[in-house]
């Protein structure tokens, strides 16, 4: 062997030794602090704050403030959600092909998407000064906001796999995140509802029936003909003020996430100038890189269709997304119609805001309890118990005519199930990604694809629920601008908040019986991954390499 070749081989060997030393140091990396978990969790608040405002109020805003007919409103809601769903796998594919920067691979997407997301969200809640192209206005800005929000949320969701290599730390961080996200739902609902409610209280519409509709603790449900234009303008301004406050919170949360969370995807001490190892295995992103941080030929990026086939071909992932597609659709139908149900079916429109806050606050308080429960009894057990917990109360709420006490009781019970619907999907998804890594050791760096397709199916369910709800009300004879509705609307609302969601819940739970990752398999995958990350090269091979060099 030539002298130069021997020196080069010796340098390569030393680099591999340095890589093993770096892995050994990373294995004793200090655990995530409470502050880091909180900063990570705060980054999830903008998605839920804006999502709750849109989910609970946009339908009624389009019908009763923007004065669109139900058919056009259903087109905007469905196309907006459909476009939102399509952007998720597209953004996930682009994120998976992104280059690493000094702040990571996910963080640049979050930083760059925030300004446009904030601007487009504000314009969604503005009524344009023209009538002819009002539908186009909402389609454009709702679609732009959904796109920018996807560019924020998909990288943020995939960031779960890049904050720690340990399952227990990721589960704990996910519990923090879900608690803050449910609290974000409360914040979004409270900001939108209270600001608009105060604006409605300041109005003094003539006529008793309109006065009942303009209660301070509920969003706009019906605008009677005797309501003055000045009151309507005041309500429009209130929606703009509420959206401005939410936009400010959006920017603040993104800033906290950027400063408080470190994205780990390369070896400790990595910089573009000096790369400490040839094959950088951080326990998270096991993809070989060259010294200039570009993928080596053996780590070719996947095409979009190959990525789709790869993730959907993994059985646990397909079962997980299919099961939660139906259970998410059930709770989204309940979410999208609870305002109208309380107003027209239960005659509790004046207490709608309080009922909604009870649901969200209960969900926030019960997430730590569900975290403790799943660590003790397993995630599948928590799933079955938590999702079915709300079913008896869904039956009870439609069997009573008008009872505030029963409504609050059902709200508390529903909040516990909402916590499971929020928390368990994101807690189980990292387990599926780990299982995929064990079954496909040659394929790494596809976390964003897994998360993006999962968000795609969730948003698809949301779009279906909004479209079905609005069209069903249209067929039932919903009258825009009226404080009372025909009996068919009451029957339709009762179907949309109880029998249909219950059927979807049981269908989803039947699918989950096929979910193969139990606690034993999850713990075994954790051990196998840890062995893979800490695996040392064979000593005999090292001796042969040293002999060749000498």
XYZ file of C-alpha atoms in Angstrom:
550
model
C 0.000 0.000 0.000
C 1.307 3.444 -0.839
C 2.297 5.692 2.004
C -0.324 8.324 1.108
C -3.063 5.698 0.975
C -2.021 4.380 4.376
C -2.159 7.827 5.911
C -5.578 8.451 4.327
C -6.896 5.143 5.634
C -5.509 5.931 9.077
C -7.278 9.301 9.059
C -10.544 7.629 8.089
C -10.154 5.137 10.906
C -9.497 7.937 13.366
C -12.615 9.717 12.120
C -14.692 6.608 12.807
C -13.159 6.397 16.286
C -14.086 10.066 16.822
C -17.645 9.268 15.699
C -17.914 6.499 18.277
C -16.582 8.863 20.934
C -19.147 11.489 19.951
C -21.930 8.899 20.203
C -20.695 7.879 23.632
C -20.813 11.506 24.766
C -24.297 11.956 23.365
C -25.515 8.861 25.201
C -24.998 10.751 28.486
C -26.510 13.998 27.197
C -28.417 15.792 29.923
C -32.188 15.265 29.765
C -34.567 17.925 28.513
C -35.280 20.538 31.148
C -38.751 21.715 32.070
C -37.966 25.073 30.456
C -37.015 23.400 27.162
C -40.191 21.320 27.206
C -42.287 24.415 27.881
C -40.631 26.373 25.068
C -41.237 23.442 22.730
C -44.862 23.168 23.879
C -45.512 26.893 23.407
C -44.629 26.488 19.738
C -47.762 24.392 19.271
C -50.119 27.034 20.641
C -50.514 29.112 17.406
C -51.899 26.131 15.495
C -54.579 25.472 18.098
C -55.398 29.112 18.820
C -56.069 29.881 15.174
C -57.621 26.465 14.590
C -60.137 26.862 17.426
C -61.100 30.350 16.256
C -61.631 29.095 12.727
C -63.294 25.845 13.776
C -65.792 27.342 16.219
C -66.497 30.716 14.628
C -65.720 30.767 10.900
C -68.875 28.986 9.811
C -71.138 31.400 11.687
C -68.962 34.357 10.677
C -69.407 33.546 6.986
C -73.136 32.955 7.379
C -74.150 35.831 9.627
C -71.444 38.520 9.433
C -70.072 38.167 5.914
C -73.692 37.413 4.856
C -72.895 34.479 2.551
C -75.536 31.883 1.775
C -74.981 28.342 3.206
C -73.978 26.834 -0.153
C -71.209 29.369 -0.785
C -70.071 29.120 2.834
C -69.824 25.325 2.510
C -67.727 25.724 -0.646
C -65.283 28.033 1.153
C -65.037 25.764 4.202
C -64.599 22.552 2.261
C -62.164 23.899 -0.340
C -60.182 25.649 2.370
C -59.778 22.414 4.301
C -59.140 20.394 1.160
C -56.368 22.754 0.083
C -54.985 22.697 3.605
C -54.875 18.901 3.490
C -53.135 18.829 0.103
C -50.382 21.160 1.267
C -49.380 18.895 4.163
C -47.748 16.028 2.227
C -46.274 18.544 -0.209
C -44.620 20.532 2.561
C -43.554 17.329 4.296
C -41.854 16.164 1.121
C -40.065 19.504 0.712
C -38.993 19.558 4.356
C -37.532 16.062 4.061
C -35.322 17.303 1.203
C -34.256 20.505 2.955
C -30.628 21.149 3.797
C -29.447 21.599 7.340
C -28.665 25.135 8.478
C -27.126 26.586 11.614
C -30.569 26.643 13.263
C -31.552 23.199 11.970
C -33.672 21.840 9.168
C -37.142 22.495 10.642
C -36.617 25.923 12.201
C -36.125 27.914 8.947
C -39.564 26.821 7.768
C -41.128 27.999 11.030
C -39.355 31.369 10.947
C -40.043 32.199 7.299
C -43.709 31.148 7.275
C -44.786 33.152 10.333
C -45.095 36.673 8.785
C -47.255 35.566 5.850
C -49.360 33.334 8.090
C -50.116 36.245 10.401
C -51.025 38.612 7.558
C -53.305 36.146 5.763
C -55.045 35.129 9.008
C -55.906 38.742 9.754
C -57.370 39.229 6.277
C -59.573 36.133 6.655
C -61.531 37.972 9.344
C -61.935 41.141 7.279
C -65.132 41.622 5.304
C -64.152 43.031 1.886
C -65.799 46.289 0.749
C -67.260 44.632 -2.345
C -69.941 41.987 -2.877
C -69.193 40.374 -6.233
C -65.878 38.690 -5.414
C -66.412 38.092 -1.708
C -66.145 34.303 -2.148
C -62.837 34.672 -3.991
C -61.501 36.884 -1.182
C -62.083 34.233 1.457
C -60.855 31.399 -0.737
C -57.562 33.171 -1.498
C -56.677 34.332 1.998
C -57.965 31.219 3.745
C -55.924 29.095 1.334
C -52.832 31.265 1.833
C -53.150 31.066 5.596
C -53.606 27.285 5.508
C -50.477 26.977 3.350
C -48.340 29.125 5.635
C -49.697 27.425 8.729
C -48.752 24.074 7.197
C -45.221 25.359 6.608
C -45.152 26.091 10.349
C -46.942 23.079 11.773
C -45.513 20.177 9.760
C -41.874 21.028 10.632
C -42.930 21.748 14.204
C -44.648 18.356 14.485
C -41.631 16.553 13.043
C -39.437 18.461 15.491
C -40.638 15.973 18.136
C -38.174 13.428 16.761
C -35.304 15.935 16.888
C -35.476 17.209 20.459
C -34.360 13.978 22.159
C -33.460 10.393 21.213
C -35.278 8.975 24.260
C -38.895 7.811 24.036
C -39.755 8.819 27.591
C -38.485 12.367 27.006
C -40.418 12.642 23.739
C -43.586 11.375 25.473
C -43.107 13.875 28.294
C -42.509 16.722 25.844
C -45.606 15.634 23.904
C -47.661 15.777 27.108
C -46.411 19.320 27.711
C -47.221 20.189 24.125
C -50.749 18.773 24.245
C -51.473 20.587 27.508
C -50.395 23.900 25.989
C -52.251 23.175 22.742
C -55.517 22.456 24.538
C -54.929 25.587 26.592
C -54.332 27.344 23.267
C -57.764 26.188 22.168
C -59.213 27.758 25.294
C -57.304 30.978 24.635
C -58.372 31.165 21.003
C -61.997 30.488 21.886
C -61.986 32.957 24.767
C -60.305 35.767 22.811
C -62.598 35.408 19.824
C -65.748 34.863 21.853
C -65.238 37.441 24.574
C -64.148 40.294 22.285
C -67.005 39.645 19.899
C -69.391 39.080 22.812
C -68.555 42.451 24.360
C -69.140 44.088 21.007
C -72.555 42.450 20.785
C -73.442 43.580 24.295
C -72.666 47.178 23.360
C -75.228 46.922 20.573
C -78.831 47.683 21.401
C -80.842 46.098 18.610
C -84.555 46.753 18.553
C -86.830 43.829 19.119
C -86.766 41.126 21.767
C -85.978 38.197 19.497
C -82.870 39.850 18.152
C -81.821 40.796 21.681
C -81.815 37.101 22.642
C -79.492 36.326 19.792
C -77.106 39.185 20.606
C -76.055 37.748 23.932
C -72.614 38.752 25.135
C -71.384 35.220 25.772
C -72.019 33.712 22.360
C -70.806 34.289 18.801
C -73.137 35.701 16.167
C -75.815 33.196 15.224
C -78.602 35.122 13.588
C -78.955 38.686 12.336
C -82.549 39.867 12.247
C -83.726 42.433 9.778
C -84.213 45.003 12.521
C -80.544 44.911 13.549
C -78.878 48.132 12.578
C -76.021 48.304 10.112
C -73.945 50.127 12.721
C -74.190 47.124 15.024
C -73.069 44.840 12.203
C -70.113 47.127 11.477
C -69.215 47.113 15.162
C -69.238 43.306 15.105
C -66.978 43.245 12.042
C -64.494 45.479 13.833
C -64.597 43.203 16.879
C -63.613 40.213 14.720
C -60.704 42.214 13.332
C -59.544 43.200 16.822
C -59.744 39.563 17.971
C -57.744 38.393 14.961
C -55.123 41.092 15.637
C -54.659 39.868 19.218
C -54.324 36.277 18.010
C -51.763 37.332 15.403
C -49.638 38.961 18.118
C -49.740 35.764 20.187
C -48.803 33.755 17.082
C -45.617 35.784 16.585
C -44.714 35.644 20.284
C -45.032 31.843 20.415
C -42.874 31.416 17.297
C -40.226 33.651 18.880
C -40.190 31.585 22.109
C -39.881 28.349 20.110
C -36.937 29.673 18.121
C -35.027 30.879 21.187
C -35.874 28.067 23.589
C -35.562 24.866 21.534
C -32.424 23.373 20.039
C -32.899 21.083 17.071
C -30.549 18.094 17.231
C -29.797 16.456 13.925
C -26.021 16.492 13.745
C -23.115 15.639 16.043
C -22.367 17.861 19.007
C -20.047 20.640 18.041
C -20.889 20.401 14.332
C -20.257 23.388 12.140
C -20.047 23.743 8.361
C -16.327 24.420 8.629
C -15.370 21.367 10.696
C -17.399 18.174 10.642
C -16.464 15.907 13.546
C -17.497 12.641 11.956
C -18.042 11.126 8.534
C -21.278 9.368 9.439
C -23.150 11.494 11.900
C -25.522 9.463 14.043
C -27.187 11.656 16.642
C -29.574 8.989 17.804
C -32.270 10.766 15.854
C -31.380 11.482 12.280
C -29.235 8.541 11.205
C -28.465 9.675 7.689
C -24.884 9.677 6.417
C -23.509 13.076 5.504
C -20.335 14.217 3.898
C -17.977 16.743 5.531
C -19.769 19.613 3.788
C -23.079 18.416 5.294
C -24.557 17.231 2.010
C -26.074 13.750 1.632
C -23.747 11.034 0.443
C -24.756 9.027 -2.646
C -26.061 6.153 -0.482
C -28.689 8.460 1.071
C -30.602 9.473 -2.048
C -33.695 11.621 -1.416
C -37.009 9.941 -2.088
C -39.507 11.126 -4.650
C -42.972 12.146 -3.494
C -44.681 8.944 -4.657
C -41.954 6.738 -3.229
C -42.250 8.523 0.094
C -46.029 7.996 0.083
C -45.671 4.288 -0.714
C -42.958 3.951 1.904
C -44.935 5.368 4.830
C -48.363 4.014 3.878
C -46.830 0.592 3.289
C -45.904 0.429 6.971
C -48.863 -1.381 8.565
C -48.840 0.275 12.030
C -48.802 3.723 10.411
C -51.677 2.893 8.046
C -53.785 1.568 10.924
C -52.972 4.567 13.121
C -53.946 7.207 10.567
C -57.070 5.301 9.480
C -58.308 4.800 13.029
C -57.750 8.401 14.000
C -59.317 9.547 10.735
C -62.674 8.257 11.988
C -62.303 9.249 15.640
C -61.085 12.735 14.655
C -64.038 13.105 12.294
C -66.380 12.263 15.184
C -65.013 14.965 17.492
C -64.728 17.486 14.658
C -68.428 17.052 13.850
C -69.182 17.744 17.492
C -66.877 20.783 17.493
C -68.280 22.298 14.326
C -71.927 22.054 15.357
C -71.961 22.555 19.109
C -72.575 26.313 18.831
C -75.636 25.931 16.648
C -76.809 22.917 18.702
C -76.689 24.860 21.972
C -78.490 27.801 20.378
C -81.256 26.197 18.326
C -81.727 22.749 19.897
C -81.081 23.346 23.613
C -82.008 27.050 23.735
C -78.812 27.691 25.678
C -77.260 30.227 23.352
C -76.524 32.585 26.226
C -74.357 29.897 27.898
C -72.601 28.598 24.806
C -69.312 30.357 25.548
C -69.196 29.027 29.105
C -69.993 25.479 27.991
C -67.206 25.581 25.450
C -64.717 26.888 28.014
C -65.664 24.087 30.414
C -64.909 21.507 27.706
C -61.507 22.962 26.911
C -60.485 23.597 30.519
C -61.422 20.034 31.463
C -59.348 18.755 28.564
C -56.383 20.842 29.715
C -56.580 19.594 33.298
C -56.999 15.920 32.389
C -54.045 15.606 29.998
C -51.539 15.057 32.859
C -53.863 12.378 34.242
C -53.986 10.590 30.886
C -50.186 10.845 30.660
C -49.927 9.066 34.012
C -52.546 6.521 32.957
C -50.825 5.545 29.703
C -47.434 5.141 31.422
C -49.061 2.744 33.885
C -51.546 0.828 31.717
C -50.382 1.438 28.140
C -51.401 3.701 25.279
C -53.979 1.374 23.684
C -55.826 0.984 26.988
C -55.845 4.754 27.458
C -57.148 5.130 23.907
C -60.080 2.727 24.330
C -61.128 4.136 27.706
C -60.643 7.793 26.824
C -62.439 7.794 23.473
C -65.462 5.781 24.668
C -65.793 7.855 27.844
C -67.822 10.543 26.043
C -70.270 8.184 24.315
C -72.882 7.898 27.127
C -72.872 11.657 27.549
C -73.346 12.190 23.803
C -76.518 10.111 24.138
C -77.629 12.003 27.236
C -77.234 15.472 25.751
C -79.638 14.778 22.862
C -82.211 13.110 25.101
C -82.865 16.262 27.126
C -84.721 19.248 25.803
C -83.036 22.073 27.696
C -81.088 21.570 30.928
C -78.120 23.748 31.799
C -76.973 21.332 34.541
C -76.945 18.366 32.152
C -75.156 20.458 29.539
C -72.340 21.311 31.976
C -72.089 17.694 33.143
C -71.764 16.483 29.558
C -69.228 19.208 28.855
C -66.965 18.002 31.662
C -67.167 14.418 30.441
C -66.602 15.444 26.829
C -63.530 17.450 27.852
C -61.843 14.304 29.209
C -62.353 12.558 25.862
C -61.211 15.613 23.926
C -57.941 15.433 25.882
C -57.387 11.873 24.644
C -58.286 12.861 21.082
C -55.682 15.650 21.273
C -52.931 13.799 23.119
C -52.859 10.119 22.125
C -52.352 10.503 18.337
C -49.206 12.583 18.781
C -47.962 10.320 21.551
C -48.368 7.162 19.434
C -46.928 8.567 16.218
C -43.272 8.604 17.412
C -43.675 4.924 18.332
C -44.704 4.194 14.747
C -41.709 6.100 13.385
C -39.384 4.131 15.685
C -40.989 0.884 14.542
C -40.421 1.905 10.929
C -36.747 2.562 11.644
C -36.367 -0.940 13.061
C -38.063 -2.544 10.060
C -36.254 -0.320 7.525
C -32.745 0.301 8.851
C -31.597 1.563 5.456
C -34.201 4.359 5.315
C -33.660 7.395 7.546
C -34.597 11.059 7.617
C -38.274 10.613 6.663
C -39.829 11.963 9.867
C -41.404 14.972 8.152
C -43.133 12.682 5.641
C -44.713 10.628 8.436
C -45.954 13.705 10.263
C -47.145 15.535 7.155
C -49.307 12.667 5.911
C -50.725 12.250 9.381
C -51.691 15.946 9.492
C -53.072 15.530 5.958
C -55.583 12.893 7.068
C -56.535 14.903 10.153
C -57.255 17.991 8.090
C -59.052 15.913 5.497
C -61.403 14.769 8.253
C -61.866 18.390 9.317
C -62.734 19.445 5.778
C -65.224 16.617 5.415
C -66.893 17.468 8.737
C -67.255 21.153 7.858
C -68.552 20.452 4.361
C -71.006 17.768 5.500
C -72.280 19.894 8.385
C -72.901 23.011 6.315
C -74.513 21.140 3.423
C -76.691 19.145 5.824
C -77.943 22.352 7.404
C -78.573 23.801 3.966
C -80.664 20.776 2.952
C -82.513 20.966 6.278
C -83.595 24.529 5.445
C -81.234 26.617 7.575
C -82.269 30.276 7.215
C -79.397 32.762 7.202
C -80.211 35.880 9.216
C -82.996 34.332 11.277
C -83.131 33.899 15.070
C -85.250 30.753 14.754
C -84.926 27.711 12.505
C -87.338 25.051 11.197
C -87.700 21.711 13.063
C -85.612 19.913 10.422
C -82.570 21.951 11.491
C -83.008 20.779 15.090
C -83.179 17.126 13.981
C -80.116 17.558 11.777
C -78.084 19.140 14.562
C -78.988 16.342 16.974
C -77.827 13.788 14.413
C -74.548 15.633 13.859
C -73.612 15.834 17.563
C -74.605 12.345 18.736
C -75.536 9.362 16.508
C -73.104 10.084 13.678
C -70.067 10.785 15.933
C -70.804 7.692 18.048
C -70.892 5.480 14.954
C -67.576 6.960 13.760
C -65.993 6.421 17.197
C -66.862 2.727 17.275
C -65.671 2.279 13.696
C -62.339 3.855 14.600
C -61.971 1.671 17.705
C -62.613 -1.459 15.633
C -59.749 -0.441 13.368
C -57.502 0.138 16.386
C -57.918 -3.492 17.405
C -55.557 -4.267 14.510
C -52.897 -1.829 15.786
C -49.855 -4.072 16.424
C -47.642 -1.869 18.641
C -48.398 -2.815 22.237
C -46.296 -1.867 25.256
C -44.038 -4.901 24.929
C -43.250 -4.174 21.289
C -42.755 -0.481 22.032
C -40.242 -1.174 24.797
C -38.447 -3.721 22.622
C -38.146 -1.175 19.790
C -36.702 1.321 22.240
C -33.997 -1.145 23.299
C -33.176 -2.099 19.698
C -32.805 1.544 18.659
C -30.598 2.281 21.639
C -28.387 -0.677 20.747
C -28.221 0.516 17.147
C -27.210 4.042 18.137
C -24.576 2.866 20.625
C -23.300 -0.077 18.591
C -19.521 -0.268 18.451
C -17.690 -1.681 15.426
C -16.355 -5.220 15.763
C -12.949 -5.295 17.442
C -11.692 -7.927 15.025
C -12.525 -5.689 12.090
C -10.663 -2.838 13.760
C -7.622 -5.070 14.185
C -7.675 -6.082 10.512
C -7.906 -2.411 9.483
C -4.998 -1.512 11.741
C -2.964 -4.396 10.311
C -3.648 -3.220 6.784
C -2.543 0.296 7.656
C 0.648 -0.912 9.297
